[in-house]
mmCIF file of C-alpha atoms in Angstrom:
data_model
loop_
_atom_site.group_PDB
_atom_site.id
_atom_site.type_symbol
_atom_site.label_atom_id
_atom_site.label_comp_id
_atom_site.label_asym_id
_atom_site.label_seq_id
_atom_site.Cartn_x
_atom_site.Cartn_y
_atom_site.Cartn_z
ATOM 1 C CA UNK A 1436 -58.923 187.543 137.935
ATOM 2 C CA UNK A 1437 -55.514 189.132 137.899
ATOM 3 C CA UNK A 1438 -52.782 187.250 135.992
ATOM 4 C CA UNK A 1439 -49.925 185.860 138.028
ATOM 5 C CA UNK A 1440 -47.540 187.948 135.850
ATOM 6 C CA UNK A 1441 -49.044 191.159 137.298
ATOM 7 C CA UNK A 1442 -48.848 189.975 140.932
ATOM 8 C CA UNK A 1443 -46.377 191.395 143.489
ATOM 9 C CA UNK A 1444 -44.736 188.997 145.938
ATOM 10 C CA UNK A 1445 -44.034 190.786 149.145
ATOM 11 C CA UNK A 1446 -41.984 189.326 151.924
ATOM 12 C CA UNK A 1447 -41.255 190.361 155.515
ATOM 13 C CA UNK A 1448 -38.376 188.668 157.413
ATOM 14 C CA UNK A 1449 -38.517 188.768 161.191
ATOM 15 C CA UNK A 1450 -34.862 189.652 161.390
ATOM 16 C CA UNK A 1451 -35.595 192.828 159.418
ATOM 17 C CA UNK A 1452 -38.515 194.270 161.468
ATOM 18 C CA UNK A 1453 -39.239 197.331 159.367
ATOM 19 C CA UNK A 1454 -38.529 196.086 155.950
ATOM 20 C CA UNK A 1455 -40.896 194.574 153.256
ATOM 21 C CA UNK A 1456 -39.242 193.224 150.193
ATOM 22 C CA UNK A 1457 -41.454 193.444 147.030
ATOM 23 C CA UNK A 1458 -40.789 191.525 143.862
ATOM 24 C CA UNK A 1459 -42.808 192.804 140.893
ATOM 25 C CA UNK A 1460 -41.327 190.626 138.168
ATOM 26 C CA UNK A 1461 -41.853 186.761 138.283
ATOM 27 C CA UNK A 1462 -38.350 186.417 136.969
ATOM 28 C CA UNK A 1463 -37.166 187.532 140.363
ATOM 29 C CA UNK A 1464 -39.195 184.864 142.248
ATOM 30 C CA UNK A 1465 -36.470 182.217 142.293
ATOM 31 C CA UNK A 1466 -34.053 184.576 144.090
ATOM 32 C CA UNK A 1467 -36.862 185.474 146.491
ATOM 33 C CA UNK A 1468 -37.547 181.759 147.189
ATOM 34 C CA UNK A 1469 -33.844 181.256 147.857
ATOM 35 C CA UNK A 1470 -33.822 184.136 150.301
ATOM 36 C CA UNK A 1471 -36.997 182.871 152.054
ATOM 37 C CA UNK A 1472 -35.624 179.341 152.762
ATOM 38 C CA UNK A 1473 -32.283 180.715 153.978
ATOM 39 C CA UNK A 1474 -32.148 180.719 157.742
ATOM 40 C CA UNK A 1475 -31.526 183.972 159.544
ATOM 41 C CA UNK A 1476 -27.877 184.922 160.311
ATOM 42 C CA UNK A 1477 -26.480 183.012 163.302
ATOM 43 C CA UNK A 1478 -25.788 186.287 165.035
ATOM 44 C CA UNK A 1479 -29.445 187.565 164.782
ATOM 45 C CA UNK A 1480 -31.200 188.804 167.939
ATOM 46 C CA UNK A 1481 -32.689 186.221 170.303
ATOM 47 C CA UNK A 1482 -36.172 187.210 169.187
ATOM 48 C CA UNK A 1483 -35.563 186.206 165.595
ATOM 49 C CA UNK A 1484 -37.399 182.904 164.838
ATOM 50 C CA UNK A 1485 -36.757 182.529 161.106
ATOM 51 C CA UNK A 1486 -40.071 183.673 160.153
ATOM 52 C CA UNK A 1487 -40.931 184.920 156.630
ATOM 53 C CA UNK A 1488 -44.439 186.167 155.854
ATOM 54 C CA UNK A 1489 -45.248 186.169 152.135
ATOM 55 C CA UNK A 1490 -48.149 187.902 150.495
ATOM 56 C CA UNK A 1491 -48.938 187.719 146.846
ATOM 57 C CA UNK A 1492 -51.405 190.374 145.574
ATOM 58 C CA UNK A 1493 -51.925 193.011 142.919
ATOM 59 C CA UNK A 1494 -50.035 195.674 145.034
ATOM 60 C CA UNK A 1495 -47.168 195.625 147.482
ATOM 61 C CA UNK A 1496 -48.392 194.486 150.874
ATOM 62 C CA UNK A 1497 -50.039 197.089 153.166
ATOM 63 C CA UNK A 1498 -49.479 196.083 156.787
ATOM 64 C CA UNK A 1499 -52.641 198.097 157.756
ATOM 65 C CA UNK A 1500 -54.725 195.284 156.197
ATOM 66 C CA UNK A 1501 -52.855 192.480 157.905
ATOM 67 C CA UNK A 1502 -55.648 190.518 159.622
ATOM 68 C CA UNK A 1503 -57.713 189.819 156.418
ATOM 69 C CA UNK A 1504 -54.900 189.287 154.058
ATOM 70 C CA UNK A 1505 -54.219 185.732 152.685
ATOM 71 C CA UNK A 1506 -50.559 184.865 153.395
ATOM 72 C CA UNK A 1507 -47.983 182.216 153.781
ATOM 73 C CA UNK A 1508 -45.858 182.087 156.933
ATOM 74 C CA UNK A 1509 -42.670 180.048 156.602
ATOM 75 C CA UNK A 1510 -40.407 179.366 159.678
ATOM 76 C CA UNK A 1511 -36.987 178.031 158.805
ATOM 77 C CA UNK A 1512 -34.026 176.671 160.627
ATOM 78 C CA UNK A 1513 -30.630 175.660 159.288
ATOM 79 C CA UNK A 1514 -31.898 172.442 157.823
ATOM 80 C CA UNK A 1515 -35.785 172.310 157.945
ATOM 81 C CA UNK A 1516 -38.829 174.406 158.261
ATOM 82 C CA UNK A 1517 -42.642 174.489 158.593
ATOM 83 C CA UNK A 1518 -45.327 176.624 156.958
ATOM 84 C CA UNK A 1519 -48.824 178.076 157.721
ATOM 85 C CA UNK A 1520 -51.242 179.348 155.175
ATOM 86 C CA UNK A 1521 -53.996 181.900 156.008
ATOM 87 C CA UNK A 1522 -56.864 181.807 153.585
ATOM 88 C CA UNK A 1523 -59.659 184.409 153.616
ATOM 89 C CA UNK A 1524 -63.032 183.790 151.986
ATOM 90 C CA UNK A 1525 -65.658 186.517 152.411
ATOM 91 C CA UNK A 1526 -64.169 187.586 155.726
ATOM 92 C CA UNK A 1527 -63.872 183.964 157.115
ATOM 93 C CA UNK A 1528 -60.272 183.180 157.993
ATOM 94 C CA UNK A 1529 -59.023 179.500 157.762
ATOM 95 C CA UNK A 1530 -55.481 178.429 158.762
ATOM 96 C CA UNK A 1531 -53.507 175.425 157.555
ATOM 97 C CA UNK A 1532 -50.209 174.094 158.681
ATOM 98 C CA UNK A 1533 -47.923 171.722 156.730
ATOM 99 C CA UNK A 1534 -48.393 167.970 157.459
ATOM 100 C CA UNK A 1535 -45.462 165.681 156.767
ATOM 101 C CA UNK A 1536 -46.770 162.108 156.202
ATOM 102 C CA UNK A 1537 -43.257 160.896 156.999
ATOM 103 C CA UNK A 1538 -42.297 162.987 160.072
ATOM 104 C CA UNK A 1539 -38.714 163.826 160.528
ATOM 105 C CA UNK A 1540 -37.249 161.817 163.534
ATOM 106 C CA UNK A 1541 -36.379 164.178 166.336
ATOM 107 C CA UNK A 1542 -37.677 167.139 164.435
ATOM 108 C CA UNK A 1543 -36.776 170.455 166.116
ATOM 109 C CA UNK A 1544 -39.309 172.574 167.790
ATOM 110 C CA UNK A 1545 -40.105 175.411 165.352
ATOM 111 C CA UNK A 1546 -41.895 178.481 166.821
ATOM 112 C CA UNK A 1547 -45.186 179.249 165.210
ATOM 113 C CA UNK A 1548 -45.552 182.729 166.583
ATOM 114 C CA UNK A 1549 -42.812 185.288 166.461
ATOM 115 C CA UNK A 1550 -43.211 185.974 170.140
ATOM 116 C CA UNK A 1551 -42.593 182.256 170.832
ATOM 117 C CA UNK A 1552 -45.808 181.406 172.513
ATOM 118 C CA UNK A 1553 -46.622 178.464 170.317
ATOM 119 C CA UNK A 1554 -44.817 176.013 168.143
ATOM 120 C CA UNK A 1555 -45.603 174.171 164.932
ATOM 121 C CA UNK A 1556 -46.663 170.471 165.519
ATOM 122 C CA UNK A 1557 -43.753 168.088 165.031
ATOM 123 C CA UNK A 1558 -45.597 166.487 162.041
ATOM 124 C CA UNK A 1559 -45.548 169.935 160.334
ATOM 125 C CA UNK A 1560 -41.716 170.033 160.027
ATOM 126 C CA UNK A 1561 -40.457 169.552 156.502
ATOM 127 C CA UNK A 1562 -37.092 169.258 154.814
ATOM 128 C CA UNK A 1563 -35.649 172.534 153.294
ATOM 129 C CA UNK A 1564 -36.291 171.037 149.807
ATOM 130 C CA UNK A 1565 -40.017 170.544 150.720
ATOM 131 C CA UNK A 1566 -40.135 174.127 151.973
ATOM 132 C CA UNK A 1567 -38.453 175.411 148.888
ATOM 133 C CA UNK A 1568 -40.989 173.562 146.594
ATOM 134 C CA UNK A 1569 -44.025 174.982 148.513
ATOM 135 C CA UNK A 1570 -42.786 178.530 148.565
ATOM 136 C CA UNK A 1571 -41.928 178.280 144.845
ATOM 137 C CA UNK A 1572 -45.503 176.973 144.209
ATOM 138 C CA UNK A 1573 -47.028 179.688 146.436
ATOM 139 C CA UNK A 1574 -45.538 182.606 144.560
ATOM 140 C CA UNK A 1575 -45.919 180.985 141.108
ATOM 141 C CA UNK A 1576 -49.663 180.393 141.582
ATOM 142 C CA UNK A 1577 -50.374 183.894 142.904
ATOM 143 C CA UNK A 1578 -50.853 182.905 146.455
ATOM 144 C CA UNK A 1579 -52.767 179.632 146.311
ATOM 145 C CA UNK A 1580 -52.175 177.029 148.988
ATOM 146 C CA UNK A 1581 -49.501 174.797 147.552
ATOM 147 C CA UNK A 1582 -50.436 171.168 146.599
ATOM 148 C CA UNK A 1583 -46.833 170.008 146.612
ATOM 149 C CA UNK A 1584 -47.164 169.325 150.334
ATOM 150 C CA UNK A 1585 -49.894 167.938 152.551
ATOM 151 C CA UNK A 1586 -51.756 170.291 154.933
ATOM 152 C CA UNK A 1587 -53.812 169.971 158.114
ATOM 153 C CA UNK A 1588 -56.262 172.488 159.620
ATOM 154 C CA UNK A 1589 -54.448 174.659 162.036
ATOM 155 C CA UNK A 1590 -55.702 175.119 165.631
ATOM 156 C CA UNK A 1591 -53.446 178.230 165.829
ATOM 157 C CA UNK A 1592 -54.093 181.320 163.783
ATOM 158 C CA UNK A 1593 -51.800 184.099 162.544
#
């Protein structure tokens, strides 16, 4: 098993379509988390959904291996967000979405897919502080599904 200190956290922001940001030093993870939970700029193009895809592995992320790569997808708005974790075990893909046991009243609809064809369930919407905690835990544990929030099996897959 590779130590967390030798892991690379790679992030793709949907408002930056051809950019992957890679953080090699765990001391930079806090700034990465701050960036991830920040909503996209207000003047972003219409197609921007506030999605951030995070992969933690031994090497910077290679988009060619996308479908069988464990990852965390975070979708953020100005004051809340939701997350999806893709786990891969021996080629079997399992998806999980956040599950808020105390749903936010009038939670906004948050797109699950960057193309906008599906949304996270309303019960998946979390506060920004909860999203910050789960992203922090995800990168700190080397890409393990965070235990700081509840999860439910996802009917949707990324």
